[in-house]
mmCIF file of C-alpha atoms (C1' of nucleotides) in Angstrom:
data_model
loop_
_atom_site.group_PDB
_atom_site.id
_atom_site.type_symbol
_atom_site.label_atom_id
_atom_site.label_comp_id
_atom_site.label_asym_id
_atom_site.label_seq_id
_atom_site.Cartn_x
_atom_site.Cartn_y
_atom_site.Cartn_z
ATOM 1 C CA MET W 454 15.691 -9.437 25.333
ATOM 2 C CA LYS W 455 17.897 -9.045 28.376
ATOM 3 C CA SER W 456 18.535 -5.601 29.744
ATOM 4 C CA SER W 457 21.989 -5.571 28.154
ATOM 5 C CA ASP W 458 20.360 -6.207 24.797
ATOM 6 C CA ALA W 459 18.013 -3.318 25.308
ATOM 7 C CA LYS W 460 20.887 -1.064 26.180
ATOM 8 C CA LEU W 461 22.790 -2.152 23.097
ATOM 9 C CA ASN W 462 19.835 -1.538 20.817
ATOM 10 C CA ASP W 463 19.433 1.852 22.361
ATOM 11 C CA LEU W 464 23.017 2.705 21.557
ATOM 12 C CA VAL W 465 22.573 1.546 17.996
ATOM 13 C CA LEU W 466 19.528 3.746 17.690
ATOM 14 C CA ARG W 467 21.333 6.705 19.195
ATOM 15 C CA ARG W 468 24.273 6.354 16.882
ATOM 16 C CA THR W 469 22.250 5.727 13.760
ATOM 17 C CA LEU W 470 20.028 8.710 14.375
ATOM 18 C CA GLN W 471 23.024 10.911 14.922
ATOM 19 C CA GLU W 472 24.747 9.677 11.784
ATOM 20 C CA ASN W 473 21.683 10.643 9.829
ATOM 21 C CA GLY W 474 21.385 14.076 11.375
ATOM 22 C CA HIS W 475 18.452 13.291 13.650
ATOM 23 C CA ARG W 476 18.085 13.608 17.391
ATOM 24 C CA TYR W 477 17.458 10.913 19.943
ATOM 25 C CA THR W 478 14.132 11.303 21.690
ATOM 26 C CA ASP W 479 12.112 9.160 24.071
ATOM 27 C CA GLN W 480 9.326 8.934 21.524
ATOM 28 C CA ARG W 481 11.591 7.614 18.805
ATOM 29 C CA ALA W 482 13.198 5.174 21.220
ATOM 30 C CA ALA W 483 9.817 3.799 22.253
ATOM 31 C CA VAL W 484 8.655 3.444 18.659
ATOM 32 C CA PHE W 485 11.907 1.738 17.751
ATOM 33 C CA ARG W 486 11.671 -0.694 20.646
ATOM 34 C CA LEU W 487 8.149 -1.663 19.769
ATOM 35 C CA VAL W 488 8.801 -2.116 16.068
ATOM 36 C CA ALA W 489 12.042 -3.998 16.626
ATOM 37 C CA HIS W 490 10.451 -6.442 19.034
ATOM 38 C CA SER W 491 7.123 -6.888 17.326
ATOM 39 C CA ARG W 492 6.485 -10.006 15.351
ATOM 40 C CA VAL W 493 3.165 -8.861 13.948
ATOM 41 C CA HIS W 494 4.068 -6.177 11.405
ATOM 42 C CA PRO W 495 2.158 -3.455 13.186
ATOM 43 C CA THR W 496 0.334 -0.641 11.452
ATOM 44 C CA ALA W 497 0.966 2.939 12.519
ATOM 45 C CA GLU W 498 -2.181 2.665 14.598
ATOM 46 C CA ASP W 499 -0.907 -0.504 16.267
ATOM 47 C CA VAL W 500 2.353 1.200 17.110
ATOM 48 C CA PHE W 501 0.426 4.143 18.473
ATOM 49 C CA LEU W 502 -1.653 1.983 20.787
ATOM 50 C CA GLY W 503 1.372 0.011 21.915
ATOM 51 C CA VAL W 504 3.667 2.943 22.523
ATOM 52 C CA ARG W 505 0.981 4.902 24.308
ATOM 53 C CA THR W 506 1.272 2.570 27.292
ATOM 54 C CA GLU W 507 4.904 3.636 27.613
ATOM 55 C CA VAL W 508 4.654 7.260 26.533
ATOM 56 C CA PRO W 509 1.077 8.211 27.390
ATOM 57 C CA GLY W 510 1.051 11.632 25.792
ATOM 58 C CA ILE W 511 2.360 10.614 22.386
ATOM 59 C CA SER W 512 0.327 11.528 19.342
ATOM 60 C CA LEU W 513 -0.394 9.594 16.199
ATOM 61 C CA ALA W 514 1.305 12.260 14.114
ATOM 62 C CA THR W 515 4.487 11.680 16.077
ATOM 63 C CA ILE W 516 4.206 7.964 15.412
ATOM 64 C CA TYR W 517 4.040 8.632 11.700
ATOM 65 C CA LYS W 518 6.958 11.012 11.874
ATOM 66 C CA SER W 519 9.039 8.658 13.998
ATOM 67 C CA LEU W 520 8.353 5.712 11.750
ATOM 68 C CA GLU W 521 9.389 7.692 8.718
ATOM 69 C CA THR W 522 12.573 8.719 10.465
ATOM 70 C CA LEU W 523 13.380 5.118 11.348
ATOM 71 C CA VAL W 524 12.664 3.961 7.819
ATOM 72 C CA SER W 525 14.866 6.675 6.377
ATOM 73 C CA CYS W 526 17.715 5.515 8.632
ATOM 74 C CA GLY W 527 17.199 1.898 7.621
ATOM 75 C CA LEU W 528 16.171 0.884 11.140
ATOM 76 C CA ALA W 529 12.733 -0.233 10.031
ATOM 77 C CA LYS W 530 11.018 -1.195 6.825
ATOM 78 C CA LYS W 531 7.693 -0.151 5.464
ATOM 79 C CA LEU W 532 5.686 -3.029 4.048
ATOM 80 C CA ASN W 533 2.974 -2.788 1.463
ATOM 81 C CA LEU W 534 0.724 -5.685 2.081
ATOM 82 C CA ASP W 535 -2.473 -4.617 0.452
ATOM 83 C CA ASP W 536 -4.632 -4.173 3.463
ATOM 84 C CA GLY W 537 -5.645 -0.577 3.843
ATOM 85 C CA SER W 538 -2.733 0.640 5.910
ATOM 86 C CA ALA W 539 1.030 0.380 5.739
ATOM 87 C CA ARG W 540 2.781 -2.041 8.043
ATOM 88 C CA PHE W 541 6.198 -1.774 9.596
ATOM 89 C CA CYS W 542 8.894 -4.302 10.232
ATOM 90 C CA GLY W 543 11.956 -3.897 12.416
ATOM 91 C CA ARG W 544 13.520 -7.324 12.044
ATOM 92 C CA THR W 545 17.043 -7.313 10.806
ATOM 93 C CA GLU W 546 17.539 -10.913 9.652
ATOM 94 C CA PRO W 547 16.715 -11.480 5.983
ATOM 95 C CA HIS W 548 13.250 -12.895 5.543
ATOM 96 C CA HIS W 549 10.185 -12.875 3.328
ATOM 97 C CA HIS W 550 6.559 -12.235 4.157
ATOM 98 C CA ALA W 551 3.747 -14.712 3.717
ATOM 99 C CA ARG W 552 0.271 -13.275 3.562
ATOM 100 C CA CYS W 553 -2.773 -15.464 4.043
ATOM 101 C CA LEU W 554 -5.426 -14.817 1.424
ATOM 102 C CA THR W 555 -8.170 -15.795 3.836
ATOM 103 C CA CYS W 556 -7.393 -14.213 7.174
ATOM 104 C CA GLY W 557 -4.982 -11.533 5.947
ATOM 105 C CA GLY W 558 -2.383 -12.464 8.545
ATOM 106 C CA VAL W 559 1.270 -11.980 7.695
ATOM 107 C CA SER W 560 3.997 -14.287 8.930
ATOM 108 C CA ASP W 561 7.722 -14.202 8.425
ATOM 109 C CA VAL W 562 9.532 -16.793 6.368
ATOM 110 C CA PRO W 563 13.248 -16.880 7.134
ATOM 111 C CA GLY W 564 15.738 -16.973 4.315
ATOM 112 C CA GLU W 565 16.755 -15.067 1.241
ATOM 113 C CA LEU W 566 17.020 -15.773 -2.452
ATOM 114 C CA GLY W 567 20.068 -17.716 -3.598
ATOM 115 C CA ASP W 568 23.021 -15.912 -5.143
ATOM 116 C CA LEU W 569 22.345 -17.540 -8.482
ATOM 117 C CA GLU W 570 18.768 -16.369 -8.453
ATOM 118 C CA VAL W 571 19.826 -12.846 -7.577
ATOM 119 C CA ALA W 572 22.427 -12.898 -10.342
ATOM 120 C CA ALA W 573 19.757 -14.042 -12.774
ATOM 121 C CA LEU W 574 17.460 -11.244 -11.674
ATOM 122 C CA ARG W 575 20.231 -8.746 -12.043
ATOM 123 C CA SER W 576 20.865 -9.790 -15.621
ATOM 124 C CA GLN W 577 17.150 -9.911 -16.416
ATOM 125 C CA ALA W 578 16.793 -6.422 -15.031
ATOM 126 C CA GLY W 579 19.062 -4.996 -17.729
ATOM 127 C CA GLY W 580 20.143 -1.443 -16.981
ATOM 128 C CA PHE W 581 18.478 -1.438 -13.583
ATOM 129 C CA HIS W 582 20.966 -1.208 -10.719
ATOM 130 C CA LEU W 583 19.627 -3.762 -8.243
ATOM 131 C CA VAL W 584 20.027 -2.889 -4.575
ATOM 132 C CA GLY W 585 17.505 -5.027 -2.737
ATOM 133 C CA TYR W 586 14.215 -6.813 -3.000
ATOM 134 C CA GLU W 587 11.120 -7.674 -1.105
ATOM 135 C CA LEU W 588 9.369 -10.966 -1.675
ATOM 136 C CA GLU W 589 5.772 -11.380 -0.673
ATOM 137 C CA LEU W 590 4.361 -14.870 -0.678
ATOM 138 C CA THR W 591 0.642 -15.385 -0.958
ATOM 139 C CA GLY W 592 -1.312 -18.444 0.011
ATOM 140 C CA TYR W 593 -3.043 -19.898 3.021
ATOM 141 C CA CYS W 594 -1.744 -20.149 6.531
ATOM 142 C CA SER W 595 -2.058 -23.425 8.395
ATOM 143 C CA ASP W 596 -5.208 -22.220 10.139
ATOM 144 C CA CYS W 597 -6.930 -21.243 6.910
ATOM 145 C CA ALA W 598 -5.603 -23.978 4.612
ATOM 146 C CA PRO W 599 -8.172 -25.050 2.029
ATOM 147 C CA ALA W 600 -9.357 -28.654 2.179
ATOM 148 C CA THR W 601 -8.037 -29.619 -1.265
ATOM 149 C CA GLY W 602 -4.713 -31.383 -0.899
ATOM 150 C CA ASN W 603 -2.575 -29.842 -3.602
ATOM 151 C CA GLY W 604 1.064 -28.989 -3.265
ATOM 152 C CA ALA W 605 2.073 -27.625 -6.659
ATOM 153 C CA GLY W 606 2.117 -24.415 -8.609
ATOM 154 C CA ALA W 607 3.118 -20.990 -7.447
ATOM 155 C CA SER W 608 3.211 -18.293 -10.071
ATOM 156 C CA ALA W 609 4.752 -14.878 -10.364
ATOM 157 C CA ASN W 610 2.456 -11.930 -10.794
ATOM 158 C CA MET E 1334 -3.036 -4.974 -30.745
ATOM 159 C CA LYS E 1335 -4.848 -5.880 -33.931
ATOM 160 C CA SER E 1336 -8.605 -5.782 -34.002
ATOM 161 C CA SER E 1337 -8.721 -9.584 -33.768
ATOM 162 C CA ASP E 1338 -6.672 -9.375 -30.592
ATOM 163 C CA ALA E 1339 -9.048 -6.875 -29.106
ATOM 164 C CA LYS E 1340 -11.980 -9.096 -29.950
ATOM 165 C CA LEU E 1341 -10.275 -12.067 -28.373
ATOM 166 C CA ASN E 1342 -9.497 -10.182 -25.184
ATOM 167 C CA ASP E 1343 -13.059 -9.036 -25.032
ATOM 168 C CA LEU E 1344 -14.248 -12.620 -25.220
ATOM 169 C CA VAL E 1345 -11.880 -13.628 -22.478
ATOM 170 C CA LEU E 1346 -13.208 -10.830 -20.328
ATOM 171 C CA ARG E 1347 -16.797 -11.793 -21.071
ATOM 172 C CA ARG E 1348 -16.226 -15.412 -20.223
ATOM 173 C CA THR E 1349 -14.180 -14.755 -17.109
ATOM 174 C CA LEU E 1350 -16.702 -12.335 -15.714
ATOM 175 C CA GLN E 1351 -19.478 -14.799 -16.331
ATOM 176 C CA GLU E 1352 -17.587 -17.644 -14.712
ATOM 177 C CA ASN E 1353 -17.206 -15.533 -11.623
ATOM 178 C CA GLY E 1354 -20.840 -14.510 -11.486
ATOM 179 C CA HIS E 1355 -20.346 -10.970 -12.764
ATOM 180 C CA ARG E 1356 -21.853 -9.167 -15.716
ATOM 181 C CA TYR E 1357 -20.185 -7.756 -18.755
ATOM 182 C CA THR E 1358 -20.519 -3.969 -18.980
ATOM 183 C CA ASP E 1359 -18.978 -1.301 -21.156
ATOM 184 C CA GLN E 1360 -17.359 0.284 -18.140
ATOM 185 C CA ARG E 1361 -15.628 -2.903 -17.091
ATOM 186 C CA ALA E 1362 -14.536 -3.565 -20.646
ATOM 187 C CA ALA E 1363 -12.975 -0.108 -20.932
ATOM 188 C CA VAL E 1364 -11.187 -0.447 -17.602
ATOM 189 C CA PHE E 1365 -9.937 -3.868 -18.593
ATOM 190 C CA ARG E 1366 -8.655 -2.654 -21.948
ATOM 191 C CA LEU E 1367 -6.777 0.205 -20.395
ATOM 192 C CA VAL E 1368 -5.206 -1.841 -17.622
ATOM 193 C CA ALA E 1369 -4.297 -4.706 -19.936
ATOM 194 C CA HIS E 1370 -2.576 -2.433 -22.413
ATOM 195 C CA SER E 1371 -0.928 -0.057 -20.009
ATOM 196 C CA ARG E 1372 2.743 -0.414 -19.321
ATOM 197 C CA VAL E 1373 2.837 2.153 -16.549
ATOM 198 C CA HIS E 1374 1.072 0.476 -13.625
ATOM 199 C CA PRO E 1375 -1.684 3.083 -13.436
ATOM 200 C CA THR E 1376 -3.317 4.230 -10.234
ATOM 201 C CA ALA E 1377 -7.096 4.246 -9.965
ATOM 202 C CA GLU E 1378 -6.953 7.936 -10.772
ATOM 203 C CA ASP E 1379 -4.864 7.254 -13.879
ATOM 204 C CA VAL E 1380 -7.356 4.650 -15.016
ATOM 205 C CA PHE E 1381 -10.160 7.102 -14.376
ATOM 206 C CA LEU E 1382 -8.580 9.815 -16.509
ATOM 207 C CA GLY E 1383 -7.743 7.353 -19.262
ATOM 208 C CA VAL E 1384 -11.087 5.619 -19.414
ATOM 209 C CA ARG E 1385 -12.993 8.882 -19.269
ATOM 210 C CA THR E 1386 -11.932 9.651 -22.816
ATOM 211 C CA GLU E 1387 -13.720 6.474 -23.904
ATOM 212 C CA VAL E 1388 -16.630 6.461 -21.482
ATOM 213 C CA PRO E 1389 -17.114 10.125 -20.623
ATOM 214 C CA GLY E 1390 -19.731 9.699 -17.905
ATOM 215 C CA ILE E 1391 -17.853 7.128 -15.846
ATOM 216 C CA SER E 1392 -17.249 7.878 -12.187
ATOM 217 C CA LEU E 1393 -14.240 7.244 -10.024
ATOM 218 C CA ALA E 1394 -16.282 4.994 -7.767
ATOM 219 C CA THR E 1395 -17.044 2.798 -10.759
ATOM 220 C CA ILE E 1396 -13.343 2.623 -11.556
ATOM 221 C CA TYR E 1397 -12.649 1.373 -8.064
ATOM 222 C CA LYS E 1398 -15.478 -1.138 -8.261
ATOM 223 C CA SER E 1399 -14.437 -2.346 -11.702
ATOM 224 C CA LEU E 1400 -10.820 -2.715 -10.700
ATOM 225 C CA GLU E 1401 -11.803 -4.737 -7.689
ATOM 226 C CA THR E 1402 -13.959 -6.951 -9.850
ATOM 227 C CA LEU E 1403 -11.108 -7.524 -12.284
ATOM 228 C CA VAL E 1404 -8.695 -8.287 -9.483
ATOM 229 C CA SER E 1405 -11.111 -10.751 -7.917
ATOM 230 C CA CYS E 1406 -11.357 -12.561 -11.267
ATOM 231 C CA GLY E 1407 -7.608 -12.659 -11.650
ATOM 232 C CA LEU E 1408 -7.689 -10.388 -14.707
ATOM 233 C CA ALA E 1409 -5.624 -7.708 -13.020
ATOM 234 C CA LYS E 1410 -3.307 -7.415 -10.081
ATOM 235 C CA LYS E 1411 -3.146 -4.825 -7.400
ATOM 236 C CA LEU E 1412 0.378 -3.684 -6.641
ATOM 237 C CA ASN E 1413 1.595 -2.178 -3.423
ATOM 238 C CA LEU E 1414 4.480 -0.015 -4.335
ATOM 239 C CA ASP E 1415 4.672 2.337 -1.436
ATOM 240 C CA ASP E 1416 3.655 5.521 -3.111
ATOM 241 C CA GLY E 1417 0.418 6.789 -1.664
ATOM 242 C CA SER E 1418 -1.988 4.994 -3.948
ATOM 243 C CA ALA E 1419 -2.437 1.453 -5.175
ATOM 244 C CA ARG E 1420 -1.341 0.598 -8.680
ATOM 245 C CA PHE E 1421 -2.780 -1.939 -11.057
ATOM 246 C CA CYS E 1422 -1.224 -4.310 -13.516
ATOM 247 C CA GLY E 1423 -2.968 -6.237 -16.257
ATOM 248 C CA ARG E 1424 -0.033 -8.059 -17.808
ATOM 249 C CA THR E 1425 -0.399 -11.769 -17.951
ATOM 250 C CA GLU E 1426 3.163 -12.945 -18.537
ATOM 251 C CA PRO E 1427 5.074 -13.658 -15.331
ATOM 252 C CA HIS E 1428 7.260 -10.748 -14.341
ATOM 253 C CA HIS E 1429 8.637 -8.795 -11.414
ATOM 254 C CA HIS E 1430 8.571 -5.104 -10.661
ATOM 255 C CA ALA E 1431 11.607 -2.906 -10.308
ATOM 256 C CA ARG E 1432 11.120 0.322 -8.437
ATOM 257 C CA CYS E 1433 13.633 3.131 -8.692
ATOM 258 C CA LEU E 1434 14.528 4.571 -5.301
ATOM 259 C CA THR E 1435 15.225 7.951 -6.828
ATOM 260 C CA CYS E 1436 12.482 8.674 -9.322
ATOM 261 C CA GLY E 1437 9.910 6.202 -8.031
ATOM 262 C CA GLY E 1438 9.282 4.794 -11.494
ATOM 263 C CA VAL E 1439 8.339 1.149 -11.808
ATOM 264 C CA SER E 1440 9.429 -1.034 -14.684
ATOM 265 C CA ASP E 1441 8.706 -4.643 -15.477
ATOM 266 C CA VAL E 1442 11.360 -7.316 -15.340
ATOM 267 C CA PRO E 1443 10.375 -10.434 -17.285
ATOM 268 C CA GLY E 1444 10.860 -13.826 -15.736
ATOM 269 C CA GLU E 1445 9.912 -15.824 -12.697
ATOM 270 C CA LEU E 1446 11.733 -17.571 -9.897
ATOM 271 C CA GLY E 1447 13.200 -20.944 -10.676
ATOM 272 C CA ASP E 1448 11.419 -24.125 -9.630
ATOM 273 C CA LEU E 1449 14.171 -24.960 -7.202
ATOM 274 C CA GLU E 1450 13.889 -21.594 -5.567
ATOM 275 C CA VAL E 1451 10.123 -21.929 -5.280
ATOM 276 C CA ALA E 1452 10.517 -25.394 -3.813
ATOM 277 C CA ALA E 1453 12.966 -24.008 -1.284
ATOM 278 C CA LEU E 1454 10.554 -21.236 -0.364
ATOM 279 C CA ARG E 1455 7.763 -23.739 0.018
ATOM 280 C CA SER E 1456 9.764 -25.787 2.452
ATOM 281 C CA GLN E 1457 10.974 -22.733 4.349
ATOM 282 C CA ALA E 1458 7.395 -21.579 4.643
ATOM 283 C CA GLY E 1459 6.479 -24.588 6.754
ATOM 284 C CA GLY E 1460 2.740 -25.016 7.155
ATOM 285 C CA PHE E 1461 1.970 -22.153 4.816
ATOM 286 C CA HIS E 1462 0.244 -23.293 1.615
ATOM 287 C CA LEU E 1463 2.060 -21.297 -1.055
ATOM 288 C CA VAL E 1464 -0.039 -20.149 -3.987
ATOM 289 C CA GLY E 1465 1.854 -17.290 -5.569
ATOM 290 C CA TYR E 1466 4.314 -14.556 -4.968
ATOM 291 C CA GLU E 1467 5.154 -11.019 -5.876
ATOM 292 C CA LEU E 1468 8.743 -9.882 -6.097
ATOM 293 C CA GLU E 1469 9.582 -6.233 -5.918
ATOM 294 C CA LEU E 1470 13.084 -5.207 -6.813
ATOM 295 C CA THR E 1471 14.483 -1.945 -5.533
ATOM 296 C CA GLY E 1472 17.391 -0.015 -6.901
ATOM 297 C CA TYR E 1473 18.107 2.622 -9.482
ATOM 298 C CA CYS E 1474 16.875 2.789 -13.024
ATOM 299 C CA SER E 1475 19.326 3.545 -15.802
ATOM 300 C CA ASP E 1476 18.347 7.219 -15.761
ATOM 301 C CA CYS E 1477 18.915 7.595 -12.035
ATOM 302 C CA ALA E 1478 21.880 5.247 -11.614
ATOM 303 C CA PRO E 1479 24.343 6.493 -8.987
ATOM 304 C CA ALA E 1480 27.841 7.282 -10.215
ATOM 305 C CA THR E 1481 29.588 4.593 -8.121
ATOM 306 C CA GLY E 1482 30.238 1.543 -10.256
ATOM 307 C CA ASN E 1483 29.284 -1.345 -8.007
ATOM 308 C CA GLY E 1484 27.588 -4.508 -9.112
ATOM 309 C CA ALA E 1485 27.250 -6.591 -5.958
ATOM 310 C CA GLY E 1486 24.973 -7.085 -3.012
ATOM 311 C CA ALA E 1487 21.209 -7.236 -2.992
ATOM 312 C CA SER E 1488 19.565 -8.122 0.284
ATOM 313 C CA ALA E 1489 16.195 -9.439 1.326
ATOM 314 C CA ASN E 1490 13.993 -7.379 3.580
ATOM 315 C "C1'" DG Z 799 21.331 29.327 22.101
ATOM 316 C "C1'" DT Z 800 19.335 27.218 18.255
ATOM 317 C "C1'" DA Z 801 17.832 23.913 15.168
ATOM 318 C "C1'" DT Z 802 15.038 20.055 15.672
ATOM 319 C "C1'" DC Z 803 11.121 17.719 17.616
ATOM 320 C "C1'" DT Z 804 6.427 17.017 19.675
ATOM 321 C "C1'" DG Z 805 1.519 17.465 20.110
ATOM 322 C "C1'" DC Z 806 -2.518 19.273 18.439
ATOM 323 C "C1'" DA Z 807 -5.878 20.194 15.123
ATOM 324 C "C1'" DA Z 808 -6.995 20.836 10.601
ATOM 325 C "C1'" DA Z 809 -6.293 19.535 5.872
ATOM 326 C "C1'" DT Z 810 -5.339 16.179 2.157
ATOM 327 C "C1'" DT Z 811 -5.535 12.128 -0.155
ATOM 328 C "C1'" DT Z 812 -7.220 7.657 -1.128
ATOM 329 C "C1'" DT Z 813 -10.769 4.432 -0.976
ATOM 330 C "C1'" DT Z 814 -15.367 2.763 0.406
ATOM 331 C "C1'" DT Z 815 -20.363 2.918 0.919
ATOM 332 C "C1'" DG Z 816 -25.534 3.750 0.545
ATOM 333 C "C1'" DC Z 817 -28.957 4.542 -2.398
ATOM 334 C "C1'" DC Z 818 -31.867 4.718 -6.589
ATOM 335 C "C1'" DA Z 819 -32.422 4.456 -11.236
ATOM 336 C "C1'" DG Z 820 -30.752 1.749 -15.240
ATOM 337 C "C1'" DT Z 821 -29.396 -2.485 -17.559
ATOM 338 C "C1'" DA Z 822 -27.656 -7.301 -18.603
ATOM 339 C "C1'" DG Z 823 -29.097 -11.805 -18.886
ATOM 340 C "C1'" DC S 662 -38.475 -9.923 -14.568
ATOM 341 C "C1'" DT S 663 -34.779 -9.587 -11.149
ATOM 342 C "C1'" DA S 664 -30.429 -9.344 -9.530
ATOM 343 C "C1'" DC S 665 -26.430 -6.973 -10.512
ATOM 344 C "C1'" DT S 666 -24.420 -2.268 -11.827
ATOM 345 C "C1'" DG S 667 -23.224 2.560 -12.403
ATOM 346 C "C1'" DG S 668 -23.294 7.277 -10.871
ATOM 347 C "C1'" DC S 669 -23.564 10.462 -7.303
ATOM 348 C "C1'" DA S 670 -22.532 12.337 -3.088
ATOM 349 C "C1'" DA S 671 -21.341 11.596 1.406
ATOM 350 C "C1'" DA S 672 -18.432 9.008 4.617
ATOM 351 C "C1'" DA S 673 -14.594 6.671 6.254
ATOM 352 C "C1'" DA S 674 -9.847 5.672 6.682
ATOM 353 C "C1'" DA S 675 -5.022 6.766 6.320
ATOM 354 C "C1'" DT S 676 -1.549 9.964 6.178
ATOM 355 C "C1'" DT S 677 0.404 14.682 5.992
ATOM 356 C "C1'" DT S 678 1.030 19.430 7.343
ATOM 357 C "C1'" DG S 679 1.383 24.076 9.859
ATOM 358 C "C1'" DC S 680 2.385 25.968 13.908
ATOM 359 C "C1'" DA S 681 3.748 27.217 18.826
ATOM 360 C "C1'" DG S 682 5.837 25.632 22.672
ATOM 361 C "C1'" DA S 683 9.314 22.203 24.443
ATOM 362 C "C1'" DT S 684 13.766 19.887 24.111
ATOM 363 C "C1'" DA S 685 18.296 17.749 22.599
ATOM 364 C "C1'" DC S 686 22.798 18.904 21.935
#
DNA sequence: GTATCTGCAAATTTTTTGCCAGTAG
DNA sequence: CTACTGGCAAAAAATTTGCAGATAC
């Protein structure tokens, strides 16, 4: 998070926006910075509150618009984590999301599915042209772990 | 979908509700039937419109309450597929969901992740106590498939 | 100079809640 | 009986939209 990093990210943002026919604005830059650095999968409201310290006059509508712009450029991802509002993620490394069934917190789990697994999915999917995936793990975070010591059994759907 | 099947499902519903301290009602039964048989991942509104033909006086609020009851008993799942409203799924066999980036349609993909993959996830997840997962595939359905013939590259997050 | 963007307020959409009468167990 | 439910209407929460002035390029 050195200044040179910040400058680089800014250039990436500038270029990506341009490539997608959008303009660079302070508001978008501030939203991008916050989302890219956040580790907490902020909601639009969270982003609003955070960015407002940097760009005091910004409005919630602009946050929504900026986030949609970033998502459409692939600079951020919209997560659907089943708690009222959408959450956003600006991390670029491949990772999954683990949601605690008790406290609702979401943490990142680094890694991606193996090539074999992806190949299997692709063949299972038949005529569907697979482009990407999003894996949400459910369970209990270390703070909320249930007393029962049991380490087996995770099931799809 | 023979009558004996229906009767069996009804018994399962009755028992499961009871086990979870809830009562069996016609409204819940109708919601359950519709969700269990539907292949289209209906929204609450969809369920409302469908069930209303069977239980004309039912209200949307009751649909929401019934769906939540079913989800809390594990008889249905709430999906977060990034289109305005939540969708529900009553299928019991393990499967994933494939969402088309063009038309927004969601289809089921049978199967589940391999044991090795799950074990790997569990270890990557560190202190997180893994209970289940939900895998959403993104891409293009056979109707919307892009012209470019390319079969490689699906990425996490 | 002009098309795009922001901020504001109002509108929409989705989901939740309080309350009372009705019903399952 | 009594606690749990359903229906209704109102409320809350989340997101989108229209528009006029401001701004990037």
